[in-house]
mmCIF file of C-alpha atoms and ligand atoms in Angstrom:
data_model
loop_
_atom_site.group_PDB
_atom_site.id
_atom_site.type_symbol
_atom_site.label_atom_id
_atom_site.label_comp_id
_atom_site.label_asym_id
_atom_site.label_seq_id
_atom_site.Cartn_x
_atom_site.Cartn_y
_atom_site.Cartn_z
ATOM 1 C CA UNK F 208 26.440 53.360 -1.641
ATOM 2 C CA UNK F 209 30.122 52.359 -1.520
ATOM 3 C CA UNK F 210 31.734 49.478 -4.249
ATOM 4 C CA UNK F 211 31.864 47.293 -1.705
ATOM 5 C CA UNK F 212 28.747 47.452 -0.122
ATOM 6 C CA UNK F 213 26.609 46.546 -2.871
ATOM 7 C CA UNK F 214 28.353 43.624 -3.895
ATOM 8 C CA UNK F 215 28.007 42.108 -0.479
ATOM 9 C CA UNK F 216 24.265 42.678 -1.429
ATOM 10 C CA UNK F 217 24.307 40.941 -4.500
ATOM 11 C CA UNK F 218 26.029 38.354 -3.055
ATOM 12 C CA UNK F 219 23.733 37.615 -0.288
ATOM 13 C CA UNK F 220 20.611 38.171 -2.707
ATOM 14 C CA UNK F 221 22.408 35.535 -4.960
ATOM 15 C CA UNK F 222 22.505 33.141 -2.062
ATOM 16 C CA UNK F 223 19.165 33.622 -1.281
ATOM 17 C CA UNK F 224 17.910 32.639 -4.156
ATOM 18 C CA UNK F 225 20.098 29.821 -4.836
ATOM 19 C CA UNK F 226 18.997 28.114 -1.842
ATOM 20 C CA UNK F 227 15.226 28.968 -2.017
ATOM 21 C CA UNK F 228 15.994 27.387 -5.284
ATOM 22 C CA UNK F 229 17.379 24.430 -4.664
ATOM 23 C CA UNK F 230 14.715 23.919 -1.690
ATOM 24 C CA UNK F 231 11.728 24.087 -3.905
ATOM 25 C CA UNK F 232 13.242 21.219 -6.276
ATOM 26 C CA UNK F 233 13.772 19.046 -3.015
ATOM 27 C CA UNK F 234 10.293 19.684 -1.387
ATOM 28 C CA UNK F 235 8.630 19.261 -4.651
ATOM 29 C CA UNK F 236 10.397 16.094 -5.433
ATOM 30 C CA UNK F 237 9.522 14.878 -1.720
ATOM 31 C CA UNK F 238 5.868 15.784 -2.472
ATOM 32 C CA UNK F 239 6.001 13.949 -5.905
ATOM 33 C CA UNK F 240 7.801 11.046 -4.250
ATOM 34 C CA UNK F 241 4.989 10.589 -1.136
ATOM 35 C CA UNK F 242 2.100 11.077 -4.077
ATOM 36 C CA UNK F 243 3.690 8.215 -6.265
ATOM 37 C CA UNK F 244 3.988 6.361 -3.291
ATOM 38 C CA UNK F 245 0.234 7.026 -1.856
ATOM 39 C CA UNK F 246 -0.601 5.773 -5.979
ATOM 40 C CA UNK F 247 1.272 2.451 -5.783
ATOM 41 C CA UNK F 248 -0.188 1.250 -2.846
ATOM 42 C CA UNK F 249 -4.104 2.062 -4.191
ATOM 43 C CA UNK F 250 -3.106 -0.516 -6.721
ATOM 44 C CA UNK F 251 -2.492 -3.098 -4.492
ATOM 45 C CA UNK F 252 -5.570 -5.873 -3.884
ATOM 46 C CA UNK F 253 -5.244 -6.123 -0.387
ATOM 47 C CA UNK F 254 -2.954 -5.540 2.608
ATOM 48 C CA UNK F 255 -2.231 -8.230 5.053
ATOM 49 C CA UNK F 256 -0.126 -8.329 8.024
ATOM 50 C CA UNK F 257 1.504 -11.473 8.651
ATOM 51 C CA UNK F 258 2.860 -11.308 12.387
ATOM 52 C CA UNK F 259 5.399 -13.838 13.635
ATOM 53 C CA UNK F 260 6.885 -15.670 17.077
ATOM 54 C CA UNK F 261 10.564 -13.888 16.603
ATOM 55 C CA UNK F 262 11.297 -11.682 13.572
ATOM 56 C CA UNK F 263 14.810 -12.922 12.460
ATOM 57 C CA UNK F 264 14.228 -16.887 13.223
ATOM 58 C CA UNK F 265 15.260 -18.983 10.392
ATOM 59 C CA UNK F 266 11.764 -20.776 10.657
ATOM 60 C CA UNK F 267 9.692 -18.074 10.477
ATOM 61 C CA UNK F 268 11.543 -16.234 7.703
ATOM 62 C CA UNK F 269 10.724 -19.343 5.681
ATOM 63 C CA UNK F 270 6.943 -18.644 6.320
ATOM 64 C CA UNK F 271 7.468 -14.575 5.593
ATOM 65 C CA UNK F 272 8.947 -16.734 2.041
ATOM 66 C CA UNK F 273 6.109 -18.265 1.447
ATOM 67 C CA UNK F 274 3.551 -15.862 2.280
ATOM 68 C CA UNK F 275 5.404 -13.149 0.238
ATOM 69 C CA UNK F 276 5.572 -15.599 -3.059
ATOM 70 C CA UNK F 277 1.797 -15.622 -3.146
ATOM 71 C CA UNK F 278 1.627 -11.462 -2.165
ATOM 72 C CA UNK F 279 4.150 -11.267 -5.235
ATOM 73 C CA UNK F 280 1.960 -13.589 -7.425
ATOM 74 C CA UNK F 281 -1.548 -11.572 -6.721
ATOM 75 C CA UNK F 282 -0.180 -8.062 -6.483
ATOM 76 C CA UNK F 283 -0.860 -8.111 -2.479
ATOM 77 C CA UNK F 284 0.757 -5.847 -0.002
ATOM 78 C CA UNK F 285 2.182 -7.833 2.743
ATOM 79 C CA UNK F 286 3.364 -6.324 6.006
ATOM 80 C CA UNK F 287 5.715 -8.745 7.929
ATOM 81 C CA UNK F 288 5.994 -7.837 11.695
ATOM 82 C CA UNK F 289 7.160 -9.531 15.202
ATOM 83 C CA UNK F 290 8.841 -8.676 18.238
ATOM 84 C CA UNK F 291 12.241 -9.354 18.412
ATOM 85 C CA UNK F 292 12.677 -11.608 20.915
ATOM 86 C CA UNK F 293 9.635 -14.213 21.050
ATOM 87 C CA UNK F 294 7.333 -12.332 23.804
ATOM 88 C CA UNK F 295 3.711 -12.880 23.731
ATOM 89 C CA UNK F 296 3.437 -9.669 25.520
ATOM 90 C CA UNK F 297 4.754 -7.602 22.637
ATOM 91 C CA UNK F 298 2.807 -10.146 19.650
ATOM 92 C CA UNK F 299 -0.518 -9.294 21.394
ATOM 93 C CA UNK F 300 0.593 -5.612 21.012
ATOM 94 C CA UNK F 301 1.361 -6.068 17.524
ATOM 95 C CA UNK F 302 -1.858 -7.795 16.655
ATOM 96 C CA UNK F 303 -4.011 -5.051 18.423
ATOM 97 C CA UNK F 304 -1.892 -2.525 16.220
ATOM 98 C CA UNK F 305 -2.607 -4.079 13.439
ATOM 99 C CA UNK F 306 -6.644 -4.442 13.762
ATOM 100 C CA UNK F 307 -6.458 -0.773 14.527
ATOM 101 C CA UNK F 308 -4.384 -0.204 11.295
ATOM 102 C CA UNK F 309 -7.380 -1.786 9.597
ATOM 103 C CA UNK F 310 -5.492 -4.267 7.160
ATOM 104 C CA UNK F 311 -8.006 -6.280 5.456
ATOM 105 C CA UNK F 312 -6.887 -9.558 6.950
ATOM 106 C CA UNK F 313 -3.978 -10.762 9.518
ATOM 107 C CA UNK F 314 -2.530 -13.955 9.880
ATOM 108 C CA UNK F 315 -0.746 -14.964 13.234
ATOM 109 C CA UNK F 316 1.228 -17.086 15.696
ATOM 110 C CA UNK F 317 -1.515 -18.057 18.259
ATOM 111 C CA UNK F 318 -0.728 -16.820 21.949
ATOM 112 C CA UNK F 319 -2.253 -18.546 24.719
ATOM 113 C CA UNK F 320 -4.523 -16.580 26.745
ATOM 114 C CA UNK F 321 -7.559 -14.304 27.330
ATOM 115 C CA UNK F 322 -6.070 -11.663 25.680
ATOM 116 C CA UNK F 323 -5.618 -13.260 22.239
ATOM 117 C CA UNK F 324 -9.190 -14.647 22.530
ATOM 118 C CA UNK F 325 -10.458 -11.130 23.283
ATOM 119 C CA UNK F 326 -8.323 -9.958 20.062
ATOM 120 C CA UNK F 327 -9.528 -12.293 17.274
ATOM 121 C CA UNK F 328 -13.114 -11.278 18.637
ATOM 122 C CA UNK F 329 -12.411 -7.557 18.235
ATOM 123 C CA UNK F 330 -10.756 -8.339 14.877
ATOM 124 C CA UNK F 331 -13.904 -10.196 14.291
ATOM 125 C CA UNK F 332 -15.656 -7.129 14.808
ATOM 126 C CA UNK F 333 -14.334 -5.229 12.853
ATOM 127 C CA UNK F 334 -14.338 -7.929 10.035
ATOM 128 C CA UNK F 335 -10.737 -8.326 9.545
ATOM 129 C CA UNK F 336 -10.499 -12.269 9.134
ATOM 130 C CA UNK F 337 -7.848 -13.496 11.760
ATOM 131 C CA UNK F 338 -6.265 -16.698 10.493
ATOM 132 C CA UNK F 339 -3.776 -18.654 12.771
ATOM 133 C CA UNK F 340 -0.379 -20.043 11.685
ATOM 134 C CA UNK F 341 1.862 -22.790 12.730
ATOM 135 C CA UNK F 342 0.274 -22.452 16.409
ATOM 136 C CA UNK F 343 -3.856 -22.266 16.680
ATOM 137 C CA UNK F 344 -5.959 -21.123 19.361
ATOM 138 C CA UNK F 345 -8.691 -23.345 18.530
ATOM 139 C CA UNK F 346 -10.752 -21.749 21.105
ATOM 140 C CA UNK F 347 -10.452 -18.271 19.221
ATOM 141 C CA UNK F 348 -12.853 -16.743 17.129
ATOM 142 C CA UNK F 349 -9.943 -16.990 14.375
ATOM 143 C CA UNK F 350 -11.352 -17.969 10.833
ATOM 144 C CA UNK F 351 -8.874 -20.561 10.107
ATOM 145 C CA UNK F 352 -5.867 -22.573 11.070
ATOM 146 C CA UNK F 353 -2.839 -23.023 8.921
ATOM 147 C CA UNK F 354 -0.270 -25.320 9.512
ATOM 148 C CA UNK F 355 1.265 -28.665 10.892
ATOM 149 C CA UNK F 356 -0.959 -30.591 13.481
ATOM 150 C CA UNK F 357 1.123 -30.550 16.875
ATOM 151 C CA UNK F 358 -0.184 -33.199 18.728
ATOM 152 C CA UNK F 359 0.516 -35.747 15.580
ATOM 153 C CA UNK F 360 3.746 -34.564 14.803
ATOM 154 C CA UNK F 361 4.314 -35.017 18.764
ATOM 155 C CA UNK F 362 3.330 -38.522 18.062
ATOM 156 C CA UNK F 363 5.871 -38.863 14.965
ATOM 157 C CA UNK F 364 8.902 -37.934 17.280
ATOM 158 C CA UNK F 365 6.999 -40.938 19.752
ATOM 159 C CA UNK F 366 7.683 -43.164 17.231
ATOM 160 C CA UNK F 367 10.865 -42.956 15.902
ATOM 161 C CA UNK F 368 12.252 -43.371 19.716
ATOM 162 C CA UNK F 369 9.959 -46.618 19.711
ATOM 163 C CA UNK F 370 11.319 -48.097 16.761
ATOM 164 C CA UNK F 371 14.615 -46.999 16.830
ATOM 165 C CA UNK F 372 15.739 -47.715 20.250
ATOM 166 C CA UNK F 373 16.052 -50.780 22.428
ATOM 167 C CA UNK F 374 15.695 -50.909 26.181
ATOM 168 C CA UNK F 375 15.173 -48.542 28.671
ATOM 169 C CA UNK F 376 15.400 -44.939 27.513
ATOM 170 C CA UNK F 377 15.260 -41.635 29.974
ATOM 171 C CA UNK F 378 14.078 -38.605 27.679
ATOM 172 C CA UNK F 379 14.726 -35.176 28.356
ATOM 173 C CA UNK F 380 12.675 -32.979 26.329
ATOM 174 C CA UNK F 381 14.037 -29.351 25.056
ATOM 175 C CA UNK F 382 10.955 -27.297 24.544
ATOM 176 C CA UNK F 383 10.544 -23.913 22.835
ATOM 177 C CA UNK F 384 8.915 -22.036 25.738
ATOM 178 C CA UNK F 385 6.888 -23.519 28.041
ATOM 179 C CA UNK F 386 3.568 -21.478 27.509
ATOM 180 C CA UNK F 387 3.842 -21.850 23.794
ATOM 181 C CA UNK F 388 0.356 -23.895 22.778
ATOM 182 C CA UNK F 389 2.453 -25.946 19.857
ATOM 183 C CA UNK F 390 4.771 -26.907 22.039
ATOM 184 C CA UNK F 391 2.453 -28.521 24.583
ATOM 185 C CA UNK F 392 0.218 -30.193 22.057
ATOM 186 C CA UNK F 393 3.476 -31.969 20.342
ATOM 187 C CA UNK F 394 4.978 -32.707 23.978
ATOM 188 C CA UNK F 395 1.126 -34.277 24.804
ATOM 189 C CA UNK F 396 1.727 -36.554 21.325
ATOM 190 C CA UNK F 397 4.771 -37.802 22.226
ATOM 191 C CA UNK F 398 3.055 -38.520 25.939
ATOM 192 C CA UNK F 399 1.027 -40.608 23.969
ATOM 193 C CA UNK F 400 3.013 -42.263 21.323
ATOM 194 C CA UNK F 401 5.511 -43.163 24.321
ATOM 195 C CA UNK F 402 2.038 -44.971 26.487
ATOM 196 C CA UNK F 403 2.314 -47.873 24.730
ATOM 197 C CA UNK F 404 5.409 -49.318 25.873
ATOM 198 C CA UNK F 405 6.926 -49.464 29.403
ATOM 199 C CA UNK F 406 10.249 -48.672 28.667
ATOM 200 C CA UNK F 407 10.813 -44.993 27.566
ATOM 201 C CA UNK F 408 10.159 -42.224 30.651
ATOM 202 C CA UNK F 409 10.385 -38.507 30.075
ATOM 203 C CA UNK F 410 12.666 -37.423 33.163
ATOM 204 C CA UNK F 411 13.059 -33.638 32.975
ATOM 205 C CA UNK F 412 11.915 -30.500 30.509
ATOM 206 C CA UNK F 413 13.442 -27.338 30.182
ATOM 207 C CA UNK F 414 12.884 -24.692 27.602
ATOM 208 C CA UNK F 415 15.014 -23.240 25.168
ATOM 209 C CA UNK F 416 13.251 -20.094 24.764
ATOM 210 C CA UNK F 417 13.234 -20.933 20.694
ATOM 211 C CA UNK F 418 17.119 -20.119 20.744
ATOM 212 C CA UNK F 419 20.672 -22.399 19.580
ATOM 213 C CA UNK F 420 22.297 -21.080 22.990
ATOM 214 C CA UNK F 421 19.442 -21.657 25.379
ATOM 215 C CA UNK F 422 18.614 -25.063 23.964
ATOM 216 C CA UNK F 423 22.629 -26.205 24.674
ATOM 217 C CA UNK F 424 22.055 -24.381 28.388
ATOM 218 C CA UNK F 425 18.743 -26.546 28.964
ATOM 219 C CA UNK F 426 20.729 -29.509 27.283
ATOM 220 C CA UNK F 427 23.660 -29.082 30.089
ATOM 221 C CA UNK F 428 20.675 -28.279 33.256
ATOM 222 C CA UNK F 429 18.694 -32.164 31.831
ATOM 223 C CA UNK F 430 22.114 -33.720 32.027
ATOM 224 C CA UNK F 431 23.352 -32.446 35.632
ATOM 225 C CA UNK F 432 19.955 -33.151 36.916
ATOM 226 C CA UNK F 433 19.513 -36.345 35.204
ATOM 227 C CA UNK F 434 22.559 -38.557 34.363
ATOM 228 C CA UNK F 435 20.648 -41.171 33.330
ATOM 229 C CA UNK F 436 19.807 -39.321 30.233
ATOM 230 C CA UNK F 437 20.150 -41.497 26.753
ATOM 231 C CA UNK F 438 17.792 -39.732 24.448
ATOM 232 C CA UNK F 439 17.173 -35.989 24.032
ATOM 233 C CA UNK F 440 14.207 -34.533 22.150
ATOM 234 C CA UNK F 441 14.155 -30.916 20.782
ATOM 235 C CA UNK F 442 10.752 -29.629 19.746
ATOM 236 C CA UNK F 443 11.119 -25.886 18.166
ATOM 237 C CA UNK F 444 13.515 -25.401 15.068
ATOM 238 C CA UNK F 445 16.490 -24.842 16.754
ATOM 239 C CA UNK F 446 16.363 -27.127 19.854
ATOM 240 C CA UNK F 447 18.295 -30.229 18.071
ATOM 241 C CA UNK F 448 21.087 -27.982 16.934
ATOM 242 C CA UNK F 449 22.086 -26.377 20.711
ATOM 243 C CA UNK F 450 21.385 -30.053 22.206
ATOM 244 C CA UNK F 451 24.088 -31.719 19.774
ATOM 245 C CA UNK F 452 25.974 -28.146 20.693
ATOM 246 C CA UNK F 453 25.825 -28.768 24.523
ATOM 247 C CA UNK F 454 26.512 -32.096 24.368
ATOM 248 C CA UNK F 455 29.174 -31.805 22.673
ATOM 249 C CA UNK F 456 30.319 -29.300 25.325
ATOM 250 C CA UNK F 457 29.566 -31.812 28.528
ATOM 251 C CA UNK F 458 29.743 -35.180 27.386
ATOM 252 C CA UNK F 459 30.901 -35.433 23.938
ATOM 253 C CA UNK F 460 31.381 -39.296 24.291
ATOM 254 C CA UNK F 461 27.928 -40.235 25.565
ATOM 255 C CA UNK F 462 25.467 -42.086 23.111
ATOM 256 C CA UNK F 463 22.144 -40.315 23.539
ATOM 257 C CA UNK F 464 19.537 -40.644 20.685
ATOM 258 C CA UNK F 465 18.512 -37.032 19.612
ATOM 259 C CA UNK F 466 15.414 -36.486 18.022
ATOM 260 C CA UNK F 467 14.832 -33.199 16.648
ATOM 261 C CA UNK F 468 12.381 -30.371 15.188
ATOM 262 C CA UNK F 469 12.301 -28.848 11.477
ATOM 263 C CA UNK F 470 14.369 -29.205 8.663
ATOM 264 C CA UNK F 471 16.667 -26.187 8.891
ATOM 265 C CA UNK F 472 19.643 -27.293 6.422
ATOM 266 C CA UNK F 473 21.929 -26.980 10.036
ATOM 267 C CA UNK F 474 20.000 -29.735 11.580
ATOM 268 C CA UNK F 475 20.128 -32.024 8.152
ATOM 269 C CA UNK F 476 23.481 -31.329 8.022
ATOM 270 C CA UNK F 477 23.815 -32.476 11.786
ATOM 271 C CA UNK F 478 21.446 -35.512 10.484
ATOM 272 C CA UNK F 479 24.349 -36.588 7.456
ATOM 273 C CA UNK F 480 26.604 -36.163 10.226
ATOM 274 C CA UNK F 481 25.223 -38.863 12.347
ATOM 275 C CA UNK F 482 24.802 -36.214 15.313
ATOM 276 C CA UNK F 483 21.124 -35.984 15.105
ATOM 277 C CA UNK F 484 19.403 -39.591 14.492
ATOM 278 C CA UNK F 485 15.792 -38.246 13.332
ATOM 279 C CA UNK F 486 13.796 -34.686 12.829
ATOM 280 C CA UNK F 487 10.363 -34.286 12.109
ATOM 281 C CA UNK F 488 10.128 -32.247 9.491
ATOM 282 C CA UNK F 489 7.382 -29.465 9.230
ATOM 283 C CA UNK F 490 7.244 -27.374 5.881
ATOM 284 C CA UNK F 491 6.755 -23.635 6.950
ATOM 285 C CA UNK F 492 6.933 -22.252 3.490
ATOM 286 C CA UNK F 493 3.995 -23.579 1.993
ATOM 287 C CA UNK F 494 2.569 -22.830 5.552
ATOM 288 C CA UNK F 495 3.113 -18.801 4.691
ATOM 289 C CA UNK F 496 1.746 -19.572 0.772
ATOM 290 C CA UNK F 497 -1.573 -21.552 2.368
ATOM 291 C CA UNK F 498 -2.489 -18.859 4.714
ATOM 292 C CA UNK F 499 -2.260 -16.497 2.075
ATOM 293 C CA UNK F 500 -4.394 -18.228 -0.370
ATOM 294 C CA UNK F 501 -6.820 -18.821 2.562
ATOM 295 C CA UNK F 502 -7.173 -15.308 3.767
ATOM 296 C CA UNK F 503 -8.206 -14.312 -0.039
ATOM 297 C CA UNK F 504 -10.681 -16.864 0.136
ATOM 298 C CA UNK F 505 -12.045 -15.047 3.973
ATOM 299 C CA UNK F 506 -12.360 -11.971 2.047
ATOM 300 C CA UNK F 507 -15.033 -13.290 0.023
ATOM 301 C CA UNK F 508 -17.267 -15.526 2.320
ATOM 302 C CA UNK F 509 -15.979 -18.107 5.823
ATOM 303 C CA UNK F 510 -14.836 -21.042 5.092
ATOM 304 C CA UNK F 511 -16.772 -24.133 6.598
ATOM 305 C CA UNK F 512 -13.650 -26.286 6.410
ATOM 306 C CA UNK F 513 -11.121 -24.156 8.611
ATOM 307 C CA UNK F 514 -8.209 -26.197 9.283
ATOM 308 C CA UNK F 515 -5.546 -26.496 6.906
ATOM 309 C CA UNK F 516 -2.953 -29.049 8.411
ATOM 310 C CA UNK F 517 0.662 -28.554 6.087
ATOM 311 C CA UNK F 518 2.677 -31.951 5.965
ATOM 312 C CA UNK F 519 4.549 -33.538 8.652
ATOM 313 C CA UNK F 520 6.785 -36.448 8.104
ATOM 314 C CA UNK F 521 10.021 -38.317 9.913
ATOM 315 C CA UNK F 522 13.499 -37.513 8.290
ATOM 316 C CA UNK F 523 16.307 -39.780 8.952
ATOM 317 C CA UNK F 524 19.592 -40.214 7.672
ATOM 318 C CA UNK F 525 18.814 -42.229 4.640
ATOM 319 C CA UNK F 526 15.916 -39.355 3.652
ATOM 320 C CA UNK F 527 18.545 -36.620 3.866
ATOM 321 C CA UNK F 528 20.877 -37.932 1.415
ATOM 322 C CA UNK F 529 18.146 -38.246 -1.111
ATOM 323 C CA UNK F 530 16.988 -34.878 -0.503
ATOM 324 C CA UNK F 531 18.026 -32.553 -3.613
ATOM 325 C CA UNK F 532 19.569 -30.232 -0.269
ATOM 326 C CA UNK F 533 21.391 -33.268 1.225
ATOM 327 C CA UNK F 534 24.683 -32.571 -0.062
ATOM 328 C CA UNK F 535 25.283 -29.203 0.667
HETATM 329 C C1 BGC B 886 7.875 -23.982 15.768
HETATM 330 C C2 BGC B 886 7.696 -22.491 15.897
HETATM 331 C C3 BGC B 886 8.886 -21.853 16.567
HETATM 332 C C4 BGC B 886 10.167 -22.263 15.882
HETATM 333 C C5 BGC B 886 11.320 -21.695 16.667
HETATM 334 C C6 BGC B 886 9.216 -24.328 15.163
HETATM 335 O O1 BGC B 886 9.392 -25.716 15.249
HETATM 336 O O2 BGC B 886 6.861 -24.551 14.972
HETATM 337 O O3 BGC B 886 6.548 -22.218 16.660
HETATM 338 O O4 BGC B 886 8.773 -20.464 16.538
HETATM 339 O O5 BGC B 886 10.250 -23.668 15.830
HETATM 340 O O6 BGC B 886 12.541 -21.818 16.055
#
C-alpha cells in the first residue's frame, strides 16, 4: 500500500475514535444527569400543581410566591401552570392534565361550569384533593376553599362609595370577565352594600378581560355610553390602573371617584397620587402559603372546616402612606 494511502487510514481511524470518544462521555453524562435528576425528585414529599387564571399576572405570581415559600420550607415539589391568556377553556385542560399526571394534590382557580364540577369529581376519584383558590366553586366536590370572600369584599368597595361620596353617584363597574364566579359574587356585594341608600345606581358594566389595556378600553365604552358617569369601580387587580389610564386619555379633567381592586404597588402608587380614592385590598400571597399548608393537611384526612377566607380590608390614602411600601 502506497505512503499516502495509509495515512489517510490512520487518519480516518483516528477520527473515528475521537468522536466515538467524545460521544460516550456526552451520552454517559446525559444518562448520569437524567438518573440524578429521577433521584432528586424521589426525595421530594409531595408534588402539587398549583394552576392559575393567567400565568404572567402580577396577582397571581404573588400567589405562585406564596405557595412556593411553603414548597421551599417542606421540601415540596411545586408545579406552577396556566394558560396564557385567562381562558377557562385551556385551565379546564390543564386541570384534567394534571389529575392524569397523578400529582398528589392540585390547587386551582375555580371555573364556572359543568365541566369543572365533573373535574374535581374525577380528581376526587382518583383521590387527588382539589382545593380552590382565590375563586371557589362551592358547588364542586373540591376539598377546600382558599382565599378572600367575594361577596364581602364586594360589600367593602359598597361602602367606601357610601361614606365617601355625597349625592347622586352613576357607577360604572370594570369587571375582570364576565363569567368569572369572583367577579359576580363581589359585583352581587356591592349590589347590596349600594341597597341601602337611594342615591348611588350602577349604569353600565364592561369587562376588562383581567388586562391594564382592556380595562382603559371598557373605561372609554362606560363613558361614551354613559356621560353621567362620576364614580368608576374596578374589580380584578388591574382594572383601577387602565380606568385612571383611560380616563386620563378621554376626560382627564372630570372628577369621578375610582374605587379599585388589590394592592399591586401601581395602584398604591396611583392611591398616593390622589388618582385612585380607595382599593380593597386582598392578600394573595398568604393565599398561595394557606393552600399549601391546607393541601398537606388533605393528604392526611378531610378537613370538616373547608373554607379558609384570607383578609380583606379598605386602603385609602392615609393607609398607604403608613404602609412600610408607601413610599416607593
Ligand atoms: C382577582 C383574580 C384575577 C386578578 C386579575 C384579582 O383581583 O382576584 O381572580 O385573576 O385580579 O388581575
Amino acid at each position: 500500500m502506497k505512503y499516502s494511502s495509509k495515512l489517510f487510514i490512520y487518519i480516518i481511524g483516528g477520527l473515528l475514535f475521537i468522536c466515538s470518544f467524545f460521544g460516550m462521555i456526552y451520552y454517559g453524562y446525559k444518562t448520569f444527569y437524567i438518573e440524578e435528576e429521577a433521584i432528586a425528585t424521589k426525595e421530594y414529599t409531595y408534588h402539587f400543581a398549583l394552576i392559575s387564571e393567567e400565568a404572567d399576572n402580577e396577582y397571581w405570581r404573588m400567589i405562585e410566591q406564596g405557595a412556593s415559600k411553603y414548597a421551599a420550607e417542606h421540601n415540596i415539589y411545586l408545579e406552577y401552570v396556566a394558560p396564557q391568556k385567562a381562558d377557562n377553556d385551556q385551565l379546564l385542560k390543564l386541570l384534567d392534565r394534571m389529575i392524569s399526571a397523578r400529582v398528589d394534590g392540585i390547587i386551582t382557580q375555580g371555573v364556572e361550569g359543568r365541566r369543572f364540577v365533573d373535574l374535581a369529581l374525577k380528581g376526587l376519584d382518583r383521590r387527588i384533593p382539589i382545593i380552590t383558590i382565590d375563586t371557589d366553586v362551592k358547588s364542586s366536590a373540591r376539598k377546600a376553599y382558599v382565599g378572600t370572600d367575594n361577596f364581602q369584599a364586594g360589600q367593602l368597595a359598597g361602602e367606601t362609595i357610601i361614606e365617601n361620596t355625597r349625592g347622586e353617584q352613576y357607577i360604572g363597574i370594570v369587571m375582570g370577565r364576565f363569567e368569572a364566579i369572583n367577579q359576580q359574587e363581589r359585583i352581587a356585594g356591592f349590589e347590596a352594600a349600594i341597597e341601602s341608600t337611594d342615591r348611588i345606581h350602577v349604569v353600565g358594566v364592561q369587562e376588562s378581560n383581567i388586562t391594564q389595556i382592556g380595562a382603559a378600553q371598557a373605561t372609554y365604552l362606560l363613558l361614551k355610553e354613559h356621560p353621567e358617569i362620576n364614580a368608576l369601580i374596578g374589580t380584578s387587580a388591574l382594572d383601577g390602573i387602565g380606568i385612571v389610564e383611560g380616563l386620563q386619555e378621554i376626560v382627564p379633567n372630570k372628577n369621578v371617584y375610582i374605587t379599585a381592586f388589590d394592592i399591586l404597588p401601581e395602584t398604591l402608587q396611583l392611591i398616593e397620587e390622589g388618582k385612585i380614592d380607595a382599593t380593597i385590598a386582598q392578600y394573595p400571597e398568604e393565599m398561595g402559603y394557606k393552600a399549601m399548608e391546607v393541601m398537606v393537611e388533605l393528604q392526611q384526612r378531610d378537613l370538616l372546616d373547608n373554607q379558609f377566607f384570607t383578609e380583606t380590608k379598605i386602603i385609602e390614602k392615609s393607609e398607604v402612606e403608613i404602609l412600610p411600601w408607601g413610599d416607593q
